[in-house]
Amino acid sequence: MQQYLLTILILLPAVGALAVGLHGSAPYARAQHYRWIALGFSALTFAVSLLLLGAPVGLGAGGTFHFVQDLPWVESVGAHYHLGVDGISLWLVLLTTLLVPVSILSSWTAIEKRELAFYASMLVMESAMIGVFVSLDLLLFYLFFEASLVPMFFLIGVWGGDRKLYAAIKFFIYTAVGSLLMLAGIIALWYAFGTFDYAQILAALQADPHRLTAEWAFWLFLAFAFAFSIKIPLFPLHTWLPDAHTEAPTAGSVILAGVLLKMGTYGLLRFNFALFPEQARNFAPLFVVLAVIGIIYGALVAMVQPDVKRLVAYSSVSHMGFVVLGMFSFTEWGMQGALYQMLNHGVSTGALFLLVGMIYERRHTRQIADFGGLSKPMPLFATLFVFTALSSVGLPLLNGFVGEFLIMFGTWNTGFVYLFWVGERAFHLNTWVVTMLAATGVIWAAVYMLWMLQRVLFGRVTNEKNRRLADLNWREIGLLLPLLALMVFMGAYPRPFLERSRASIEQVRARVVAGETQGVFSAAAQESK
Amino acid sequence: MFTIPLFVLFGAMAVGCALAMVAQRNPLYSAISLIGVFVSLACLYMTLQAPFIAAVQVIVYAGAIMVLVVFVIMLLNVEEEVRRPVRLRFLVPVGVLLAAILIGEAAFILKLPGAASRIDAFGQRPSDVGLTASIGTALFTEYLLPFEVTSVLILMALVGAITLARRTATPRLAAPGNVDTEPPELGPRGEVFIRPGDTAETGRAFARHQLQRGEAAASAKRTGEEGER
Amino acid sequence: MIPLSWYLALSAVLFTIGVVGVIIKRNVISMFMCIELMLNAVNLTFVAFSSYFGDVTGQLFVFIVMTVAAAEAAVGLGIVIAIFRNRESLDVDDASVLRL
Amino acid sequence: MNLSFAIPLSAPDVNFRLLLPELILSVTGVVVMLVDAFTGRSQRRATATLSLAGLAATAWATLWLWPSAQGADTRAWGGMIVLDPMRLSFTLVFLIVAALTVLISAIWVEWEGLPAGEFHTLLLFATVGMMLMASGNDLVMIFLGLEILSIATYVMAGFRKNDLRSNESSLKYFILGSFSSAFLLYGIALVYGATAHEVSAQPQASGALAQHVILAGTTNISAIAERVNDGLYPPLLFAGAAMLMIGFGFKIASAPFHVWTPDVYEGAPTPVTAFMAAGPKAAGFAAFMRVFLLAFPFVAASGQMRSTGAQLHDAWLGALWILAVLTMTVGNVVALVQTNVKRMLAYSSIAHAGYALVGFVAAGAADSAHQTDAVAAVVFYLLAYAVMNLGAFAVVTLIARSGDRRTDIEDYRGIGFDSPALSLTLSLFLLSLLGVPLTAGFMGKVMVFSQALGEGYKWLVVIGVLNTAISVYYYLGLIVVMFFRERTTEWRAPRIPTTLAVVLVLTVAGVIYLGLFPGRVINAFRAVQPIAVSSLR
């Protein structure tokens, strides 16, 4: 049973999609049936995924994986059907299985056309996303990574907003181009190691770190990092995100922000750090700078957005910048915080998109100017909105705080000096500068969020249409509740999360910081701990 | 020996006829020039001690293929080419390039080094390879399979030529399985224009048209019904 | 005696004339005749090699090429007749239905 | 001149076993013709059924020959026919293409009111031609196979005689096809001359000539490979190889010899286009690879000088590299601006020829141990391409309906949810052509690109990947048109006839099977290495 658990998790939603499709040909099929089938299967998937928590608390220690299934797949090229979870992927799988039923529930009345295709796409996507996080074979990983693209493309393109075509094509082309380069990298790895199996490649690298020449490692790191940076998205590659987020239907935005972006950071942790540690060190200054630019830029652009959804989208750029910053601090604090922030972002931003979707469903507009004083007709909505926004901003005792605090604490404490070479001249970038700059991002976040809240929720009701809006119904409260509960729980008691991921994070960290002392970054490093 | 003047004479004739063929704008004159090329080549084959090929050249090329070409030209009454700017522009650089390479190759061949003289020495001898007997012998031993496969080729050409050149029945009106939403085009007096490839709707309209004009035959009615399916 | 290279060069010249003809001619039948010229140039090469070598293979090849040329002629002229039935012109520039 | 001959006829090397697949199919073709002639128009279905049966029997014969591809008895008919895994795997691809085309055309000939018997005869003989191209070990066989294929295809392209587009397509294909054949033939002639070597004349020949040593060129592929180093006319060898490359380049529609492709593909009836894009292209690759890999291999010299064989090998490999890059780029870039689906798929087929050429380059550079893998990768790619391409064209046939009238991209607008079966399968094929994982196209690309990387062609792979990125736009464009745009005109979903449903099910299953479990197929394809290589090194 143990070894089939992950396969079952991948297959359950796929079977659900099939069931939705088959039901469509039944004579008594009604449009309302599909959402029930989809909800049933995704809830079942969530329930099954909870079994993953049965893994021991210190899972991932010594680089081991749990619930491993390893079968030969394409023998001629040495590809395996190799699945497994460790402390990193465990939480991301759970996040996925939680967000999918929530977003299906959120589409209950919002989706009014082509229900069959919509719910089938959602379930197919869930399969692919779970597959991404549990694959331990590069080819399999790539397969799921790309497969998650297609249903998302349809979600945006068919059920999206006014500029859905533009957004869908931009989304697909950006991510497909990045992942194609990664494919070239994966094939190059196959050429070097004769296998696609992650564990085997890692073992070979640990046995002989010089198996890959520095030049190859350099290009391979770039190929992988490029694909993942687009997905995250890192600062200059982020332009697809606001469009995709804004035009996607609510469920699509939730999944996009909650899970798809995490594939990028997860990929960096899993592949770039573990396979090319030395290059990760060398590239750290670049990534740190881009992350900080992303944090500040995302926050500043969010501030001037007239569209609520676009504002939330830009806040994602800022938040994901924190994640990247934490990862490249190479400290336990920072990296743990990065993982924690991934979960936070999934929960908080997901909830924000849900809330935005709810008022959009009522008013069919997302312009801040169209709202104002919503707290009067919709007190419950206003309360939950404020609560979620505060969690996203990072109010102490809520989840956002823990993540951002850990990241900044970790970054401050690296004591590393990032060294740049511009021609012959070296520039030093002290980490406290980086941390201070990133910290301003938190302040900006408070500014844009609170300002938005003020304009949308408080003050006088300026638009007559807003006066008679109905408050949240039970379904909407029900789907927000688990997320709100998580915000509080993760803010107050992070230990169960952190202790399960510690060993795995430590594995990755050890791989990056230990070893040879070559490279710009570690040459200038002075451990202060 | 006479071979050098013979080569010069027939070689010049071949090139001249070939140039004339390309220069002519009337296809009929081109065809006649081409026959000139074929005949001069046949003569060159004689100088190369290949009497069988020379004979076949005259019989098959000049006798059969060119007669067919001339026949088609006469049958279709092909007009003269009109001079106008070249529209196959993309082929022009390719053509110039190819021609340059080929001319370069011809020049190169004329100055072939080394081995040429040895081969030329072989060429001095009288040879029996060009005789019908040796060709026939080889054709039924070593080249048996290609020879047999040629029969498939000729069969194919037969079937193909007949399929293409045979006149077909009237244009089809409708076919089962075709649905279409385009209304048929009506002429000024309400008649239906039937174009190749027209389908159910046209068929139906045509059937109606025939019914109205009292021309309805059983077949037309059935056509209409098939369109409904 | 004539050197072999003379024959080869003559053949290359004829082939070139054929290639140029195919490219500059507008009339389908003329283009077809230029292709026939190219095939004849090849035949000359084969026969020249064959008879200078004293090896029969080249002449067998010529025999087969002639068969192929005849078959191509039959099909090609069939196509020409089919197209002429639908359109009273053989000028390829009149190929207005398809872009070229 | 001695006219009294007494040459004893040595018995020809007859071997029907090795020629069994070709024989079965030729006989089927003749039988189909006879059945058609004697049953009349009422028995349309009979010829299709008969053709399928014949193709199945041929496939059985091919599989039956498979185990003996390794033994000693792999040449027959005086070296004209060879039996190796390359031939057999290509033959299987051709048979699959032919069978799917028969299924697609079965209903189409009824729609169009065309003579089914002739169509199936031509199709079967075209397949025989393709098989001869793959099995021929002598340039004369390859040339004859090519001509049989071409002549049948010229006619098939012009099969809708009343349609001007079909006529013109046929005409253009004919002119440019014969044009390229002439180049091929010139290449053969030059190679024949360049490989001349001295042999002692037949002792049986009577007369004074018997004592002479004669020269003999060769068109046999294995023999050419043995003589590339010591031919009498090395420069001619280069010229001949260049001419052969031009000739084959036309046949596989590689840039810059691709100019005929879009027009011919657009104008030809859709099922024929499907066949042309999958079958003759694969056959062109079969012959191209056999000639260049096996006749012009890398042959090291014994002395200090770089040998002719090595120079020739470098030269054609370099040219092929350029050809691959050009073909991929031209195909993908021009496909971006197309407004007609068939034309777009035509340019896409050019681009796919480029990807396959990448594998070909890898096969050319590989040593004998890896060459089998690379060849198998190319055949796998062509198989994957054939399956997804035929599937896509089956949908296009159905949507275009009789007369090929609905082939503009605009005609596909908004049909996604009204004809979900058609548009979803078409999307699957487009995604597969694009190379999205879980599909055959992805595995094909992985195989080909990994072989190229294995031989160190970093930049070729990078260019290939960038090209794939370009192709995202137009494949996706069609999906976008189908699903994301609203239809402005009325659309009545066409009924899917049984035979086409069978085609769609088979191709979808094929695309997914090859995308998920390519292992068995690729292992079968690379069972043994091509014979001439093993004997050479």
Short mmCIF file of N, CA and C in Angstrom, two decimals, chain A residues 13-92:
data_model
loop_
_atom_site.label_atom_id
_atom_site.label_comp_id
_atom_site.label_asym_id
_atom_site.label_seq_id
_atom_site.Cartn_x
_atom_site.Cartn_y
_atom_site.Cartn_z
N PRO A 13 -7.36 11.92 -9.18
CA PRO A 13 -8.01 13.00 -9.93
C PRO A 13 -8.18 12.67 -11.40
N ALA A 14 -7.20 11.94 -11.97
CA ALA A 14 -7.32 11.58 -13.39
C ALA A 14 -8.56 10.70 -13.59
N VAL A 15 -8.75 9.76 -12.68
CA VAL A 15 -9.95 8.93 -12.76
C VAL A 15 -11.18 9.81 -12.63
N GLY A 16 -11.10 10.79 -11.73
CA GLY A 16 -12.21 11.72 -11.57
C GLY A 16 -12.52 12.44 -12.87
N ALA A 17 -11.45 12.90 -13.55
CA ALA A 17 -11.66 13.60 -14.83
C ALA A 17 -12.34 12.67 -15.82
N LEU A 18 -11.90 11.43 -15.82
CA LEU A 18 -12.51 10.44 -16.70
C LEU A 18 -13.98 10.26 -16.35
N ALA A 19 -14.26 10.21 -15.04
CA ALA A 19 -15.64 10.03 -14.59
C ALA A 19 -16.49 11.21 -15.04
N VAL A 20 -15.94 12.41 -14.92
CA VAL A 20 -16.68 13.58 -15.38
C VAL A 20 -16.99 13.45 -16.86
N GLY A 21 -15.96 13.05 -17.62
CA GLY A 21 -16.14 12.92 -19.06
C GLY A 21 -17.17 11.87 -19.41
N LEU A 22 -17.10 10.72 -18.72
CA LEU A 22 -18.05 9.65 -19.00
C LEU A 22 -19.46 10.05 -18.62
N HIS A 23 -19.53 10.76 -17.50
CA HIS A 23 -20.85 11.19 -17.06
C HIS A 23 -21.49 12.07 -18.12
N GLY A 24 -20.65 12.84 -18.82
CA GLY A 24 -21.17 13.74 -19.84
C GLY A 24 -21.95 13.02 -20.91
N SER A 25 -21.64 11.74 -21.14
CA SER A 25 -22.37 11.04 -22.18
C SER A 25 -23.58 10.28 -21.62
N ALA A 26 -23.76 10.34 -20.29
CA ALA A 26 -24.93 9.69 -19.72
C ALA A 26 -26.17 10.50 -20.07
N PRO A 27 -27.31 9.83 -20.29
CA PRO A 27 -28.51 10.56 -20.72
C PRO A 27 -29.06 11.49 -19.64
N TYR A 28 -28.84 11.15 -18.38
CA TYR A 28 -29.41 11.98 -17.32
C TYR A 28 -28.43 13.04 -16.83
N ALA A 29 -27.36 13.28 -17.59
CA ALA A 29 -26.32 14.22 -17.14
C ALA A 29 -26.88 15.64 -17.08
N ARG A 30 -26.55 16.34 -16.03
CA ARG A 30 -26.91 17.76 -15.90
C ARG A 30 -25.63 18.53 -15.63
N ALA A 31 -25.66 19.80 -15.98
CA ALA A 31 -24.47 20.61 -15.77
C ALA A 31 -24.06 20.64 -14.30
N GLN A 32 -25.05 20.53 -13.39
CA GLN A 32 -24.74 20.63 -11.97
C GLN A 32 -24.04 19.38 -11.45
N HIS A 33 -24.15 18.29 -12.18
CA HIS A 33 -23.58 17.05 -11.67
C HIS A 33 -22.06 17.08 -11.63
N TYR A 34 -21.48 17.75 -12.63
CA TYR A 34 -20.03 17.65 -12.78
C TYR A 34 -19.30 18.18 -11.57
N ARG A 35 -19.81 19.29 -11.01
CA ARG A 35 -19.09 19.88 -9.89
C ARG A 35 -19.11 18.96 -8.69
N TRP A 36 -20.20 18.22 -8.54
CA TRP A 36 -20.25 17.28 -7.42
C TRP A 36 -19.24 16.16 -7.60
N ILE A 37 -19.19 15.64 -8.81
CA ILE A 37 -18.21 14.57 -9.07
C ILE A 37 -16.80 15.09 -8.81
N ALA A 38 -16.53 16.28 -9.35
CA ALA A 38 -15.19 16.84 -9.20
C ALA A 38 -14.87 17.09 -7.73
N LEU A 39 -15.84 17.65 -7.02
CA LEU A 39 -15.61 17.92 -5.61
C LEU A 39 -15.36 16.61 -4.86
N GLY A 40 -16.17 15.61 -5.18
CA GLY A 40 -16.01 14.32 -4.52
C GLY A 40 -14.61 13.76 -4.72
N PHE A 41 -14.18 13.77 -5.96
CA PHE A 41 -12.86 13.16 -6.22
C PHE A 41 -11.74 13.98 -5.61
N SER A 42 -11.85 15.31 -5.67
CA SER A 42 -10.75 16.10 -5.12
C SER A 42 -10.73 16.01 -3.60
N ALA A 43 -11.93 15.93 -3.01
CA ALA A 43 -11.95 15.77 -1.55
C ALA A 43 -11.37 14.43 -1.15
N LEU A 44 -11.72 13.41 -1.93
CA LEU A 44 -11.17 12.09 -1.66
C LEU A 44 -9.64 12.12 -1.78
N THR A 45 -9.16 12.81 -2.80
CA THR A 45 -7.72 12.92 -2.98
C THR A 45 -7.09 13.58 -1.76
N PHE A 46 -7.74 14.65 -1.29
CA PHE A 46 -7.21 15.33 -0.11
C PHE A 46 -7.15 14.38 1.08
N ALA A 47 -8.25 13.63 1.25
CA ALA A 47 -8.29 12.70 2.38
C ALA A 47 -7.16 11.67 2.27
N VAL A 48 -6.97 11.15 1.07
CA VAL A 48 -5.91 10.16 0.89
C VAL A 48 -4.55 10.80 1.13
N SER A 49 -4.41 12.06 0.68
CA SER A 49 -3.09 12.69 0.82
C SER A 49 -2.73 12.90 2.28
N LEU A 50 -3.76 12.96 3.15
CA LEU A 50 -3.45 13.12 4.57
C LEU A 50 -2.66 11.93 5.11
N LEU A 51 -2.80 10.79 4.42
CA LEU A 51 -2.04 9.61 4.84
C LEU A 51 -0.54 9.87 4.77
N LEU A 52 -0.15 10.84 3.94
CA LEU A 52 1.28 11.14 3.83
C LEU A 52 1.85 11.60 5.16
N LEU A 53 0.97 12.21 5.99
CA LEU A 53 1.46 12.70 7.28
C LEU A 53 1.89 11.54 8.16
N GLY A 54 1.54 10.32 7.76
CA GLY A 54 1.96 9.16 8.53
C GLY A 54 3.45 8.92 8.44
N ALA A 55 4.13 9.63 7.57
CA ALA A 55 5.59 9.47 7.48
C ALA A 55 6.23 9.95 8.77
N PRO A 56 7.37 9.40 9.14
CA PRO A 56 8.00 9.83 10.38
C PRO A 56 8.32 11.32 10.36
N VAL A 57 8.43 11.89 11.54
CA VAL A 57 8.55 13.34 11.64
C VAL A 57 9.86 13.83 11.02
N GLY A 58 10.91 13.11 11.21
CA GLY A 58 12.20 13.57 10.68
C GLY A 58 12.46 13.11 9.27
N LEU A 59 11.39 13.04 8.47
CA LEU A 59 11.56 12.42 7.16
C LEU A 59 12.52 13.22 6.29
N GLY A 60 13.18 12.50 5.41
CA GLY A 60 14.11 13.17 4.52
C GLY A 60 15.53 13.18 5.06
N ALA A 61 15.72 12.75 6.30
CA ALA A 61 17.07 12.75 6.84
C ALA A 61 17.92 11.78 6.04
N GLY A 62 19.13 12.18 5.76
CA GLY A 62 20.02 11.32 4.98
C GLY A 62 19.61 11.24 3.53
N GLY A 63 18.77 12.18 3.11
CA GLY A 63 18.40 12.22 1.69
C GLY A 63 17.49 11.09 1.28
N THR A 64 16.80 10.49 2.23
CA THR A 64 15.91 9.40 1.86
C THR A 64 14.54 9.94 1.48
N PHE A 65 13.84 9.16 0.71
CA PHE A 65 12.48 9.52 0.33
C PHE A 65 11.52 8.49 0.89
N HIS A 66 10.30 8.89 1.05
CA HIS A 66 9.29 7.98 1.57
C HIS A 66 8.23 7.69 0.52
N PHE A 67 7.51 6.61 0.77
CA PHE A 67 6.47 6.17 -0.15
C PHE A 67 7.04 6.01 -1.55
N VAL A 68 8.23 5.43 -1.61
CA VAL A 68 8.93 5.37 -2.89
C VAL A 68 8.34 4.27 -3.76
N GLN A 69 8.16 4.59 -5.01
CA GLN A 69 7.83 3.57 -5.99
C GLN A 69 8.79 3.74 -7.16
N ASP A 70 9.43 2.68 -7.56
CA ASP A 70 10.46 2.78 -8.58
C ASP A 70 10.30 1.64 -9.57
N LEU A 71 9.82 1.96 -10.76
CA LEU A 71 9.67 0.94 -11.79
C LEU A 71 10.40 1.40 -13.03
N PRO A 72 10.98 0.47 -13.78
CA PRO A 72 11.55 0.90 -15.07
C PRO A 72 10.44 1.36 -15.99
N TRP A 73 10.72 2.40 -16.77
CA TRP A 73 9.65 2.96 -17.61
C TRP A 73 10.07 2.89 -19.07
N VAL A 74 10.99 3.73 -19.49
CA VAL A 74 11.51 3.63 -20.85
C VAL A 74 12.92 3.10 -20.71
N GLU A 75 13.05 1.79 -20.84
CA GLU A 75 14.34 1.21 -20.49
C GLU A 75 15.45 1.66 -21.42
N SER A 76 15.09 1.88 -22.69
CA SER A 76 16.16 2.18 -23.63
C SER A 76 16.87 3.49 -23.30
N VAL A 77 16.19 4.40 -22.61
CA VAL A 77 16.87 5.64 -22.25
C VAL A 77 17.05 5.72 -20.74
N GLY A 78 16.76 4.65 -20.04
CA GLY A 78 17.00 4.65 -18.60
C GLY A 78 16.09 5.59 -17.84
N ALA A 79 14.86 5.72 -18.30
CA ALA A 79 13.90 6.53 -17.54
C ALA A 79 13.12 5.61 -16.60
N HIS A 80 12.87 6.12 -15.40
CA HIS A 80 12.15 5.33 -14.41
C HIS A 80 10.84 5.98 -14.05
N TYR A 81 9.93 5.14 -13.59
CA TYR A 81 8.73 5.68 -12.95
C TYR A 81 9.06 5.71 -11.47
N HIS A 82 9.67 6.79 -11.05
CA HIS A 82 10.24 6.85 -9.70
C HIS A 82 9.56 7.98 -8.93
N LEU A 83 8.79 7.59 -7.90
CA LEU A 83 8.08 8.58 -7.11
C LEU A 83 8.56 8.52 -5.67
N GLY A 84 8.38 9.61 -4.97
CA GLY A 84 8.72 9.62 -3.55
C GLY A 84 8.52 11.01 -2.98
N VAL A 85 8.33 11.11 -1.67
CA VAL A 85 8.22 12.43 -1.06
C VAL A 85 9.26 12.57 0.04
N ASP A 86 9.70 13.80 0.25
CA ASP A 86 10.50 14.10 1.42
C ASP A 86 9.84 15.29 2.11
N GLY A 87 10.54 15.91 3.03
CA GLY A 87 9.93 16.98 3.81
C GLY A 87 9.55 18.20 3.00
N ILE A 88 10.16 18.35 1.83
CA ILE A 88 9.82 19.52 1.01
C ILE A 88 8.56 19.26 0.22
N SER A 89 8.57 18.13 -0.50
CA SER A 89 7.44 17.89 -1.40
C SER A 89 6.18 17.51 -0.63
N LEU A 90 6.36 16.94 0.56
CA LEU A 90 5.20 16.55 1.37
C LEU A 90 4.20 17.69 1.51
N TRP A 91 4.73 18.84 1.91
CA TRP A 91 3.84 19.98 2.16
C TRP A 91 3.25 20.54 0.89
N LEU A 92 4.05 20.49 -0.17
CA LEU A 92 3.53 21.04 -1.42
C LEU A 92 2.41 20.16 -1.98
#
